[in-house]
PDB file of C-alpha atoms and ligand atoms in Angstrom:
ATOM      1  CA  MET F   1       0.000   0.000   0.000  1.00 98.00           C
ATOM      2  CA  LYS F   2       1.294   3.457  -0.935  1.00 98.00           C
ATOM      3  CA  LEU F   3       0.618   6.748   0.846  1.00 98.00           C
ATOM      4  CA  VAL F   4       0.593   9.864  -1.334  1.00 98.00           C
ATOM      5  CA  HIS F   5      -0.183  13.487  -0.592  1.00 98.00           C
ATOM      6  CA  THR F   6      -0.453  15.162  -3.999  1.00 98.00           C
ATOM      7  CA  ILE F   7      -3.041  15.176  -6.762  1.00 98.00           C
ATOM      8  CA  GLU F   8      -0.336  14.493  -9.329  1.00 98.00           C
ATOM      9  CA  GLU F   9       0.720  11.286  -7.549  1.00 98.00           C
ATOM     10  CA  VAL F  10      -2.877  10.007  -7.457  1.00 98.00           C
ATOM     11  CA  ARG F  11      -3.289  10.710 -11.170  1.00 98.00           C
ATOM     12  CA  ASP F  12       0.002   8.920 -11.981  1.00 98.00           C
ATOM     13  CA  HIS F  13      -1.026   5.820  -9.991  1.00 98.00           C
ATOM     14  CA  HIS F  14      -4.517   5.750 -11.483  1.00 98.00           C
ATOM     15  CA  ASP F  15      -3.298   6.339 -15.058  1.00 98.00           C
ATOM     16  CA  ALA F  16      -0.935   3.365 -14.652  1.00 97.00           C
ATOM     17  CA  THR F  17      -3.745   1.283 -13.108  1.00 97.00           C
ATOM     18  CA  ARG F  18      -6.132   2.002 -15.973  1.00 96.00           C
ATOM     19  CA  ALA F  19      -3.375   1.428 -18.546  1.00 97.00           C
ATOM     20  CA  ALA F  20      -2.920  -2.019 -16.990  1.00 96.00           C
ATOM     21  CA  GLY F  21      -6.639  -2.670 -17.544  1.00 96.00           C
ATOM     22  CA  ARG F  22      -7.681  -2.427 -13.886  1.00 95.00           C
ATOM     23  CA  ARG F  23     -10.582  -0.411 -12.533  1.00 96.00           C
ATOM     24  CA  VAL F  24     -10.261   2.132  -9.752  1.00 98.00           C
ATOM     25  CA  GLY F  25     -12.553   1.881  -6.715  1.00 98.00           C
ATOM     26  CA  LEU F  26     -12.601   5.001  -4.528  1.00 98.00           C
ATOM     27  CA  VAL F  27     -13.477   5.196  -0.826  1.00 98.00           C
ATOM     28  CA  PRO F  28     -13.656   8.876   0.223  1.00 98.00           C
ATOM     29  CA  THR F  29     -13.282   9.395   3.990  1.00 98.00           C
ATOM     30  CA  MET F  30     -12.361  12.005   6.561  1.00 98.00           C
ATOM     31  CA  GLY F  31     -10.144   9.506   8.385  1.00 98.00           C
ATOM     32  CA  PHE F  32     -10.327   8.224  11.977  1.00 97.00           C
ATOM     33  CA  LEU F  33     -11.308   5.010  10.255  1.00 97.00           C
ATOM     34  CA  HIS F  34     -13.457   2.347  11.903  1.00 96.00           C
ATOM     35  CA  SER F  35     -15.136  -0.886  10.883  1.00 96.00           C
ATOM     36  CA  GLY F  36     -17.811   1.052   8.982  1.00 97.00           C
ATOM     37  CA  HIS F  37     -15.114   2.462   6.682  1.00 98.00           C
ATOM     38  CA  ARG F  38     -13.490  -0.936   6.574  1.00 98.00           C
ATOM     39  CA  SER F  39     -16.686  -2.434   5.173  1.00 98.00           C
ATOM     40  CA  LEU F  40     -16.548   0.132   2.321  1.00 98.00           C
ATOM     41  CA  MET F  41     -12.951  -0.866   1.561  1.00 98.00           C
ATOM     42  CA  GLU F  42     -13.900  -4.545   1.654  1.00 98.00           C
ATOM     43  CA  ALA F  43     -16.781  -3.928  -0.750  1.00 98.00           C
ATOM     44  CA  ALA F  44     -14.344  -2.176  -3.096  1.00 98.00           C
ATOM     45  CA  ARG F  45     -11.868  -5.044  -2.767  1.00 97.00           C
ATOM     46  CA  ALA F  46     -14.584  -7.601  -3.453  1.00 97.00           C
ATOM     47  CA  ASP F  47     -15.330  -5.790  -6.733  1.00 96.00           C
ATOM     48  CA  GLY F  48     -11.782  -6.641  -7.755  1.00 93.00           C
ATOM     49  CA  GLY F  49     -10.385  -3.216  -8.598  1.00 87.00           C
ATOM     50  CA  PHE F  50      -7.465  -1.130  -7.392  1.00 97.00           C
ATOM     51  CA  VAL F  51      -8.724   0.437  -4.147  1.00 98.00           C
ATOM     52  CA  THR F  52      -7.866   4.020  -3.233  1.00 98.00           C
ATOM     53  CA  VAL F  53      -8.911   5.558   0.082  1.00 98.00           C
ATOM     54  CA  THR F  54      -8.899   9.322   0.491  1.00 98.00           C
ATOM     55  CA  ILE F  55      -8.380  10.836   3.939  1.00 98.00           C
ATOM     56  CA  PHE F  56      -9.221  14.513   4.060  1.00 98.00           C
ATOM     57  CA  VAL F  57     -11.021  16.465   6.786  1.00 98.00           C
ATOM     58  CA  ASN F  58     -12.757  18.844   4.412  1.00 98.00           C
ATOM     59  CA  PRO F  59     -13.104  22.341   5.921  1.00 98.00           C
ATOM     60  CA  LEU F  60     -15.808  23.282   3.382  1.00 97.00           C
ATOM     61  CA  GLN F  61     -18.361  20.986   5.011  1.00 98.00           C
ATOM     62  CA  PHE F  62     -17.983  22.284   8.578  1.00 97.00           C
ATOM     63  CA  GLY F  63     -20.000  25.267   9.818  1.00 95.00           C
ATOM     64  CA  PRO F  64     -18.356  28.054  11.830  1.00 93.00           C
ATOM     65  CA  ASN F  65     -19.473  26.535  15.164  1.00 89.00           C
ATOM     66  CA  GLU F  66     -18.803  22.906  14.261  1.00 92.00           C
ATOM     67  CA  ASP F  67     -16.017  20.522  15.244  1.00 90.00           C
ATOM     68  CA  LEU F  68     -13.450  21.043  12.420  1.00 96.00           C
ATOM     69  CA  ASP F  69     -10.483  21.629  14.747  1.00 95.00           C
ATOM     70  CA  ALA F  70     -11.592  18.990  17.243  1.00 93.00           C
ATOM     71  CA  TYR F  71     -12.476  16.409  14.563  1.00 95.00           C
ATOM     72  CA  PRO F  72     -10.592  13.213  15.538  1.00 95.00           C
ATOM     73  CA  ARG F  73      -7.510  12.374  13.473  1.00 97.00           C
ATOM     74  CA  ASP F  74      -5.176   9.343  13.553  1.00 97.00           C
ATOM     75  CA  LEU F  75      -3.240   8.860  10.327  1.00 98.00           C
ATOM     76  CA  ASP F  76      -1.096   5.997  11.650  1.00 98.00           C
ATOM     77  CA  GLY F  77      -4.157   4.071  12.836  1.00 98.00           C
ATOM     78  CA  ASP F  78      -5.898   4.812   9.521  1.00 98.00           C
ATOM     79  CA  LEU F  79      -2.974   3.483   7.495  1.00 98.00           C
ATOM     80  CA  ALA F  80      -2.881   0.271   9.547  1.00 98.00           C
ATOM     81  CA  LEU F  81      -6.630  -0.296   9.027  1.00 98.00           C
ATOM     82  CA  ALA F  82      -6.459   0.493   5.302  1.00 98.00           C
ATOM     83  CA  GLU F  83      -3.490  -1.817   4.780  1.00 98.00           C
ATOM     84  CA  ALA F  84      -5.244  -4.659   6.635  1.00 98.00           C
ATOM     85  CA  ALA F  85      -8.299  -4.107   4.403  1.00 98.00           C
ATOM     86  CA  GLY F  86      -6.191  -4.597   1.266  1.00 97.00           C
ATOM     87  CA  VAL F  87      -6.185  -0.975   0.086  1.00 98.00           C
ATOM     88  CA  SER F  88      -3.680  -0.163  -2.680  1.00 98.00           C
ATOM     89  CA  LEU F  89      -3.336   3.614  -2.317  1.00 98.00           C
ATOM     90  CA  VAL F  90      -4.104   6.184   0.382  1.00 98.00           C
ATOM     91  CA  PHE F  91      -4.414   9.815  -0.678  1.00 98.00           C
ATOM     92  CA  ALA F  92      -4.064  12.137   2.330  1.00 98.00           C
ATOM     93  CA  PRO F  93      -3.758  15.671   0.929  1.00 98.00           C
ATOM     94  CA  SER F  94      -3.204  18.867   2.894  1.00 98.00           C
ATOM     95  CA  VAL F  95      -5.812  21.634   2.794  1.00 98.00           C
ATOM     96  CA  LYS F  96      -3.322  23.610   0.655  1.00 98.00           C
ATOM     97  CA  GLU F  97      -3.088  20.753  -1.847  1.00 98.00           C
ATOM     98  CA  MET F  98      -6.878  20.584  -2.190  1.00 98.00           C
ATOM     99  CA  TYR F  99      -7.575  24.314  -2.025  1.00 98.00           C
ATOM    100  CA  PRO F 100      -4.340  26.026  -3.127  1.00 97.00           C
ATOM    101  CA  ASP F 101      -5.951  29.430  -3.533  1.00 96.00           C
ATOM    102  CA  GLY F 102      -7.390  29.425  -0.021  1.00 95.00           C
ATOM    103  CA  GLU F 103     -10.807  30.745  -0.887  1.00 91.00           C
ATOM    104  CA  VAL F 104     -12.856  28.355  -3.043  1.00 93.00           C
ATOM    105  CA  LEU F 105     -14.998  30.241  -5.551  1.00 96.00           C
ATOM    106  CA  THR F 106     -16.689  27.206  -7.094  1.00 97.00           C
ATOM    107  CA  SER F 107     -19.387  25.351  -5.198  1.00 97.00           C
ATOM    108  CA  VAL F 108     -21.460  22.329  -6.194  1.00 98.00           C
ATOM    109  CA  ARG F 109     -25.004  22.571  -4.886  1.00 97.00           C
ATOM    110  CA  VAL F 110     -27.622  19.848  -5.243  1.00 97.00           C
ATOM    111  CA  ARG F 111     -30.757  21.931  -4.818  1.00 95.00           C
ATOM    112  CA  GLY F 112     -33.667  20.474  -2.870  1.00 93.00           C
ATOM    113  CA  LEU F 113     -31.915  17.346  -1.649  1.00 95.00           C
ATOM    114  CA  ALA F 114     -29.345  19.439   0.221  1.00 95.00           C
ATOM    115  CA  ASP F 115     -31.740  21.856   1.882  1.00 93.00           C
ATOM    116  CA  GLN F 116     -33.671  19.621   4.262  1.00 93.00           C
ATOM    117  CA  LEU F 117     -32.906  17.312   7.222  1.00 96.00           C
ATOM    118  CA  GLU F 118     -29.131  17.606   7.835  1.00 97.00           C
ATOM    119  CA  GLY F 119     -28.997  20.479   5.339  1.00 96.00           C
ATOM    120  CA  ALA F 120     -31.522  22.479   7.392  1.00 95.00           C
ATOM    121  CA  SER F 121     -29.616  21.816  10.628  1.00 93.00           C
ATOM    122  CA  ARG F 122     -26.187  22.372   9.051  1.00 94.00           C
ATOM    123  CA  PRO F 123     -26.519  25.116   6.390  1.00 95.00           C
ATOM    124  CA  GLY F 124     -23.897  24.779   3.640  1.00 96.00           C
ATOM    125  CA  HIS F 125     -22.762  21.336   4.827  1.00 97.00           C
ATOM    126  CA  PHE F 126     -23.840  19.453   1.712  1.00 98.00           C
ATOM    127  CA  ASP F 127     -22.457  22.118  -0.629  1.00 98.00           C
ATOM    128  CA  GLY F 128     -19.087  21.401   1.005  1.00 98.00           C
ATOM    129  CA  VAL F 129     -19.599  17.646   0.644  1.00 98.00           C
ATOM    130  CA  ALA F 130     -20.750  17.830  -3.001  1.00 98.00           C
ATOM    131  CA  THR F 131     -17.893  20.183  -3.871  1.00 98.00           C
ATOM    132  CA  VAL F 132     -15.147  18.037  -2.338  1.00 98.00           C
ATOM    133  CA  VAL F 133     -16.593  14.776  -3.673  1.00 98.00           C
ATOM    134  CA  SER F 134     -16.835  16.159  -7.220  1.00 98.00           C
ATOM    135  CA  LYS F 135     -13.238  17.337  -6.821  1.00 98.00           C
ATOM    136  CA  LEU F 136     -12.151  13.887  -5.597  1.00 98.00           C
ATOM    137  CA  PHE F 137     -13.943  12.303  -8.576  1.00 98.00           C
ATOM    138  CA  ALA F 138     -12.124  14.729 -10.908  1.00 98.00           C
ATOM    139  CA  ILE F 139      -8.778  13.903  -9.267  1.00 98.00           C
ATOM    140  CA  ALA F 140      -9.185  10.142  -9.048  1.00 98.00           C
ATOM    141  CA  GLY F 141     -11.405   9.322 -12.042  1.00 96.00           C
ATOM    142  CA  PRO F 142     -12.833   6.249 -10.282  1.00 88.00           C
ATOM    143  CA  CYS F 143     -15.061   3.696 -11.975  1.00 95.00           C
ATOM    144  CA  ARG F 144     -16.855   3.105  -8.691  1.00 98.00           C
ATOM    145  CA  ALA F 145     -17.096   5.043  -5.439  1.00 98.00           C
ATOM    146  CA  TYR F 146     -18.306   3.545  -2.169  1.00 98.00           C
ATOM    147  CA  PHE F 147     -20.452   5.444   0.355  1.00 98.00           C
ATOM    148  CA  GLY F 148     -22.143   4.269   3.551  1.00 98.00           C
ATOM    149  CA  GLU F 149     -25.921   4.294   3.966  1.00 98.00           C
ATOM    150  CA  LYS F 150     -25.257   5.650   7.461  1.00 98.00           C
ATOM    151  CA  ASP F 151     -25.046   9.075   5.764  1.00 98.00           C
ATOM    152  CA  PHE F 152     -28.130   8.417   3.669  1.00 98.00           C
ATOM    153  CA  GLN F 153     -28.769  12.005   2.614  1.00 98.00           C
ATOM    154  CA  GLN F 154     -25.112  12.371   1.592  1.00 98.00           C
ATOM    155  CA  LEU F 155     -25.395   9.170  -0.445  1.00 98.00           C
ATOM    156  CA  GLN F 156     -28.473  10.493  -2.289  1.00 97.00           C
ATOM    157  CA  ILE F 157     -26.798  13.846  -2.916  1.00 98.00           C
ATOM    158  CA  VAL F 158     -23.560  12.333  -4.236  1.00 98.00           C
ATOM    159  CA  THR F 159     -25.487   9.930  -6.476  1.00 98.00           C
ATOM    160  CA  ARG F 160     -27.604  12.753  -7.878  1.00 97.00           C
ATOM    161  CA  MET F 161     -24.585  15.045  -8.302  1.00 98.00           C
ATOM    162  CA  ALA F 162     -22.669  12.403 -10.274  1.00 98.00           C
ATOM    163  CA  GLY F 163     -25.715  11.821 -12.498  1.00 98.00           C
ATOM    164  CA  ASP F 164     -26.493  15.505 -13.047  1.00 98.00           C
ATOM    165  CA  LEU F 165     -22.855  16.283 -13.930  1.00 98.00           C
ATOM    166  CA  SER F 166     -22.487  13.105 -16.075  1.00 98.00           C
ATOM    167  CA  ILE F 167     -19.476  11.991 -14.045  1.00 98.00           C
ATOM    168  CA  PRO F 168     -18.658   8.458 -15.231  1.00 97.00           C
ATOM    169  CA  VAL F 169     -18.697   6.859 -11.802  1.00 98.00           C
ATOM    170  CA  GLU F 170     -21.011   4.299 -10.275  1.00 98.00           C
ATOM    171  CA  VAL F 171     -21.907   5.244  -6.703  1.00 98.00           C
ATOM    172  CA  ILE F 172     -22.187   2.066  -4.621  1.00 98.00           C
ATOM    173  CA  PRO F 173     -24.272   2.207  -1.407  1.00 98.00           C
ATOM    174  CA  CYS F 174     -22.956   0.075   1.480  1.00 98.00           C
ATOM    175  CA  PRO F 175     -25.010  -0.968   4.543  1.00 98.00           C
ATOM    176  CA  THR F 176     -24.531   0.717   7.924  1.00 98.00           C
ATOM    177  CA  VAL F 177     -22.220  -1.092  10.341  1.00 98.00           C
ATOM    178  CA  ARG F 178     -23.404  -1.065  13.963  1.00 98.00           C
ATOM    179  CA  GLU F 179     -22.101  -1.617  17.478  1.00 97.00           C
ATOM    180  CA  ALA F 180     -23.569  -4.563  19.406  1.00 97.00           C
ATOM    181  CA  ASN F 181     -26.126  -2.195  21.018  1.00 98.00           C
ATOM    182  CA  GLY F 182     -27.322  -0.952  17.610  1.00 98.00           C
ATOM    183  CA  LEU F 183     -25.413   2.357  17.600  1.00 98.00           C
ATOM    184  CA  ALA F 184     -24.270   3.173  14.051  1.00 98.00           C
ATOM    185  CA  LYS F 185     -20.468   3.275  13.722  1.00 97.00           C
ATOM    186  CA  SER F 186     -19.227   6.837  13.359  1.00 97.00           C
ATOM    187  CA  SER F 187     -15.950   8.659  13.912  1.00 94.00           C
ATOM    188  CA  ARG F 188     -17.936  11.000  16.181  1.00 94.00           C
ATOM    189  CA  ASN F 189     -18.671   8.094  18.570  1.00 97.00           C
ATOM    190  CA  ALA F 190     -15.132   8.793  19.831  1.00 95.00           C
ATOM    191  CA  TYR F 191     -16.596  11.813  21.641  1.00 95.00           C
ATOM    192  CA  LEU F 192     -18.906   9.580  23.749  1.00 98.00           C
ATOM    193  CA  SER F 193     -18.301   8.193  27.254  1.00 98.00           C
ATOM    194  CA  ASP F 194     -19.405   4.595  27.916  1.00 97.00           C
ATOM    195  CA  THR F 195     -22.636   5.879  29.471  1.00 98.00           C
ATOM    196  CA  GLU F 196     -23.332   8.136  26.511  1.00 98.00           C
ATOM    197  CA  ARG F 197     -22.578   5.282  24.101  1.00 98.00           C
ATOM    198  CA  ASP F 198     -25.266   3.211  25.851  1.00 98.00           C
ATOM    199  CA  ALA F 199     -27.660   6.168  25.748  1.00 98.00           C
ATOM    200  CA  ALA F 200     -26.987   6.716  22.024  1.00 98.00           C
ATOM    201  CA  ALA F 201     -28.496   3.324  21.234  1.00 98.00           C
ATOM    202  CA  VAL F 202     -31.875   5.046  21.664  1.00 98.00           C
ATOM    203  CA  LEU F 203     -31.622   6.340  18.083  1.00 98.00           C
ATOM    204  CA  LYS F 204     -31.753   2.848  16.607  1.00 98.00           C
ATOM    205  CA  ARG F 205     -34.500   1.837  19.056  1.00 98.00           C
ATOM    206  CA  ALA F 206     -36.591   4.800  17.871  1.00 98.00           C
ATOM    207  CA  LEU F 207     -36.037   3.855  14.216  1.00 98.00           C
ATOM    208  CA  ASP F 208     -36.869   0.189  14.843  1.00 98.00           C
ATOM    209  CA  SER F 209     -40.057   1.046  16.716  1.00 98.00           C
ATOM    210  CA  ALA F 210     -41.141   3.290  13.826  1.00 98.00           C
ATOM    211  CA  VAL F 211     -40.525   0.538  11.272  1.00 98.00           C
ATOM    212  CA  ALA F 212     -42.639  -1.820  13.402  1.00 98.00           C
ATOM    213  CA  VAL F 213     -45.449   0.747  13.533  1.00 98.00           C
ATOM    214  CA  ILE F 214     -45.357   1.191   9.728  1.00 98.00           C
ATOM    215  CA  GLU F 215     -45.339  -2.578   9.244  1.00 98.00           C
ATOM    216  CA  ALA F 216     -48.383  -2.759  11.515  1.00 98.00           C
ATOM    217  CA  GLY F 217     -50.231  -0.437   9.106  1.00 98.00           C
ATOM    218  CA  GLU F 218     -49.688   3.129  10.348  1.00 98.00           C
ATOM    219  CA  ARG F 219     -49.711   5.507   7.351  1.00 98.00           C
ATOM    220  CA  SER F 220     -49.622   8.908   9.028  1.00 98.00           C
ATOM    221  CA  ALA F 221     -46.105  10.417   8.811  1.00 98.00           C
ATOM    222  CA  ALA F 222     -46.876  12.708  11.758  1.00 97.00           C
ATOM    223  CA  SER F 223     -47.792   9.751  14.010  1.00 98.00           C
ATOM    224  CA  VAL F 224     -44.675   7.817  13.036  1.00 98.00           C
ATOM    225  CA  GLU F 225     -42.463  10.874  13.647  1.00 98.00           C
ATOM    226  CA  LEU F 226     -44.136  11.571  17.003  1.00 98.00           C
ATOM    227  CA  GLY F 227     -43.554   7.951  18.012  1.00 98.00           C
ATOM    228  CA  MET F 228     -39.837   8.243  17.263  1.00 98.00           C
ATOM    229  CA  ALA F 229     -39.618  11.486  19.258  1.00 98.00           C
ATOM    230  CA  GLN F 230     -41.342   9.798  22.196  1.00 98.00           C
ATOM    231  CA  VAL F 231     -38.817   6.947  22.215  1.00 98.00           C
ATOM    232  CA  VAL F 232     -35.896   9.416  22.170  1.00 98.00           C
ATOM    233  CA  ALA F 233     -37.538  11.379  25.015  1.00 98.00           C
ATOM    234  CA  THR F 234     -37.227   8.304  27.243  1.00 98.00           C
ATOM    235  CA  GLU F 235     -33.439   8.765  27.211  1.00 98.00           C
ATOM    236  CA  PRO F 236     -32.420  11.734  29.412  1.00 98.00           C
ATOM    237  CA  LEU F 237     -28.954  12.048  27.814  1.00 98.00           C
ATOM    238  CA  ALA F 238     -30.375  12.446  24.292  1.00 98.00           C
ATOM    239  CA  THR F 239     -31.800  15.651  22.794  1.00 98.00           C
ATOM    240  CA  LEU F 240     -33.685  15.158  19.539  1.00 98.00           C
ATOM    241  CA  ASP F 241     -32.910  17.387  16.566  1.00 97.00           C
ATOM    242  CA  TYR F 242     -35.283  15.728  14.078  1.00 98.00           C
ATOM    243  CA  ALA F 243     -37.090  12.432  13.490  1.00 98.00           C
ATOM    244  CA  ARG F 244     -38.529  12.198   9.995  1.00 98.00           C
ATOM    245  CA  VAL F 245     -40.010   9.716   7.562  1.00 98.00           C
ATOM    246  CA  VAL F 246     -39.571  10.679   3.903  1.00 98.00           C
ATOM    247  CA  ASP F 247     -39.657   9.302   0.373  1.00 97.00           C
ATOM    248  CA  ALA F 248     -36.369   7.382   0.053  1.00 96.00           C
ATOM    249  CA  ARG F 249     -35.457   8.788  -3.364  1.00 92.00           C
ATOM    250  CA  THR F 250     -36.553  12.428  -3.198  1.00 94.00           C
ATOM    251  CA  LEU F 251     -36.303  12.834   0.609  1.00 96.00           C
ATOM    252  CA  GLU F 252     -39.616  14.668   0.364  1.00 95.00           C
ATOM    253  CA  THR F 253     -42.121  14.718   3.192  1.00 93.00           C
ATOM    254  CA  LEU F 254     -45.226  12.579   2.711  1.00 94.00           C
ATOM    255  CA  ASP F 255     -48.469  13.128   4.589  1.00 90.00           C
ATOM    256  CA  ARG F 256     -49.677   9.597   3.897  1.00 96.00           C
ATOM    257  CA  LEU F 257     -46.911   7.021   3.795  1.00 98.00           C
ATOM    258  CA  HIS F 258     -46.546   4.985   0.619  1.00 97.00           C
ATOM    259  CA  GLY F 259     -43.769   3.379  -1.400  1.00 98.00           C
ATOM    260  CA  THR F 260     -40.124   3.094  -0.405  1.00 98.00           C
ATOM    261  CA  LEU F 261     -39.446   5.168   2.681  1.00 98.00           C
ATOM    262  CA  ARG F 262     -36.460   6.284   4.700  1.00 98.00           C
ATOM    263  CA  LEU F 263     -36.662   7.062   8.382  1.00 98.00           C
ATOM    264  CA  LEU F 264     -33.993   9.493   9.507  1.00 98.00           C
ATOM    265  CA  ILE F 265     -33.095  10.722  12.960  1.00 98.00           C
ATOM    266  CA  ALA F 266     -30.585  13.173  14.450  1.00 98.00           C
ATOM    267  CA  ALA F 267     -29.935  13.822  18.117  1.00 98.00           C
ATOM    268  CA  ARG F 268     -27.312  15.247  20.386  1.00 98.00           C
ATOM    269  CA  VAL F 269     -25.955  12.831  22.992  1.00 98.00           C
ATOM    270  CA  GLY F 270     -23.449  14.466  25.328  1.00 96.00           C
ATOM    271  CA  PRO F 271     -20.895  16.287  23.156  1.00 95.00           C
ATOM    272  CA  ALA F 272     -21.767  14.469  19.924  1.00 96.00           C
ATOM    273  CA  ARG F 273     -24.410  15.136  17.298  1.00 96.00           C
ATOM    274  CA  LEU F 274     -25.381  11.716  15.905  1.00 98.00           C
ATOM    275  CA  ILE F 275     -27.432  10.662  12.890  1.00 98.00           C
ATOM    276  CA  ASP F 276     -28.915   7.352  11.843  1.00 98.00           C
ATOM    277  CA  ASN F 277     -31.509   5.993   9.427  1.00 98.00           C
ATOM    278  CA  VAL F 278     -33.238   2.831   8.226  1.00 98.00           C
ATOM    279  CA  GLY F 279     -35.484   1.905   5.320  1.00 98.00           C
ATOM    280  CA  ALA F 280     -39.136   0.796   5.304  1.00 98.00           C
ATOM    281  CA  VAL F 281     -41.801   0.023   2.735  1.00 98.00           C
ATOM    282  CA  ALA F 282     -45.469   1.031   2.900  1.00 97.00           C
ATOM    283  CA  ASP F 283     -47.666  -0.675   0.287  1.00 88.00           C
TER     284      ASP F 283
HETATM  285  O1  PAF S 301     -18.679  10.980   4.754  1.00 77.59           O
HETATM  286  C1  PAF S 301     -17.593  11.573   4.848  1.00 77.59           C
HETATM  287  O2  PAF S 301     -16.669  11.128   5.527  1.00 77.59           O
HETATM  288  C2  PAF S 301     -17.406  12.892   4.112  1.00 77.59           C
HETATM  289  O3  PAF S 301     -18.565  13.636   4.089  1.00 77.59           O
HETATM  290  C3  PAF S 301     -16.835  12.700   2.696  1.00 77.59           C
HETATM  291  C4  PAF S 301     -17.814  11.952   1.793  1.00 77.59           C
HETATM  292  C5  PAF S 301     -15.521  11.959   2.747  1.00 77.59           C
HETATM  293  C6  PAF S 301     -16.595  14.069   2.054  1.00 77.59           C
HETATM  294  O4  PAF S 301     -15.688  14.820   2.796  1.00 77.59           O
END
């Protein structure tokens, strides 16, 4: 496995890979890798291509009062995990390498999809994500790129962005990896104490109870959302941001539930803001 820090080095490696008839699979990350990221790398490996992982804590996607400086970083640990997962190349650029002019004048915005849910709570976040991911696609020229369903809205936005801009990449969704108590794996779980980690399992309990209610025939979005909020309210260490049930493709609100749905939840537990989601179907 090779570690590179410049765009030119990535292009050289990928040009040689493609010239040798191999496909490039890209796993974009912000580092502090865990088994959720590892599952993305394993999916890329299983597809048989040359696997490149990017590690870049992208300042564009953090708001002024968010955790950019405090965001956990561990390059040595990340390299060990990536190597064990069979990754071929790690691209860990500096901010200067990615944004040499400092100010970035170009922004990629996926209207509608980026404005609700996480986008409403974190204005500008998804513009930062879509901008850096389109830049990573332009740098790496991957055939496939692997994203976790844990960040479901991000996955929808990246998929739509690649389609709208005719970027020749297949975006591959990968299932959420969870702790034994149901908590979705996230780099931000590092902020949690053991007690808070136990408390954070309430998010998945709220999602599961909502799926059960939908399966039992409930078709009112408001009732399902209220039910999720009530489950979260049973956990004193958790403060709900939103609990929503939406159309899985458009992320639009539905009064009466029908079709393929996504249930999404965000809550603060101790110092961490956590998100999670699951799918459901209403016939
Ligand atoms: O999901 C993440 O880690 C980031 O949002 C991503 C896709 C690597 C873009 O910075």
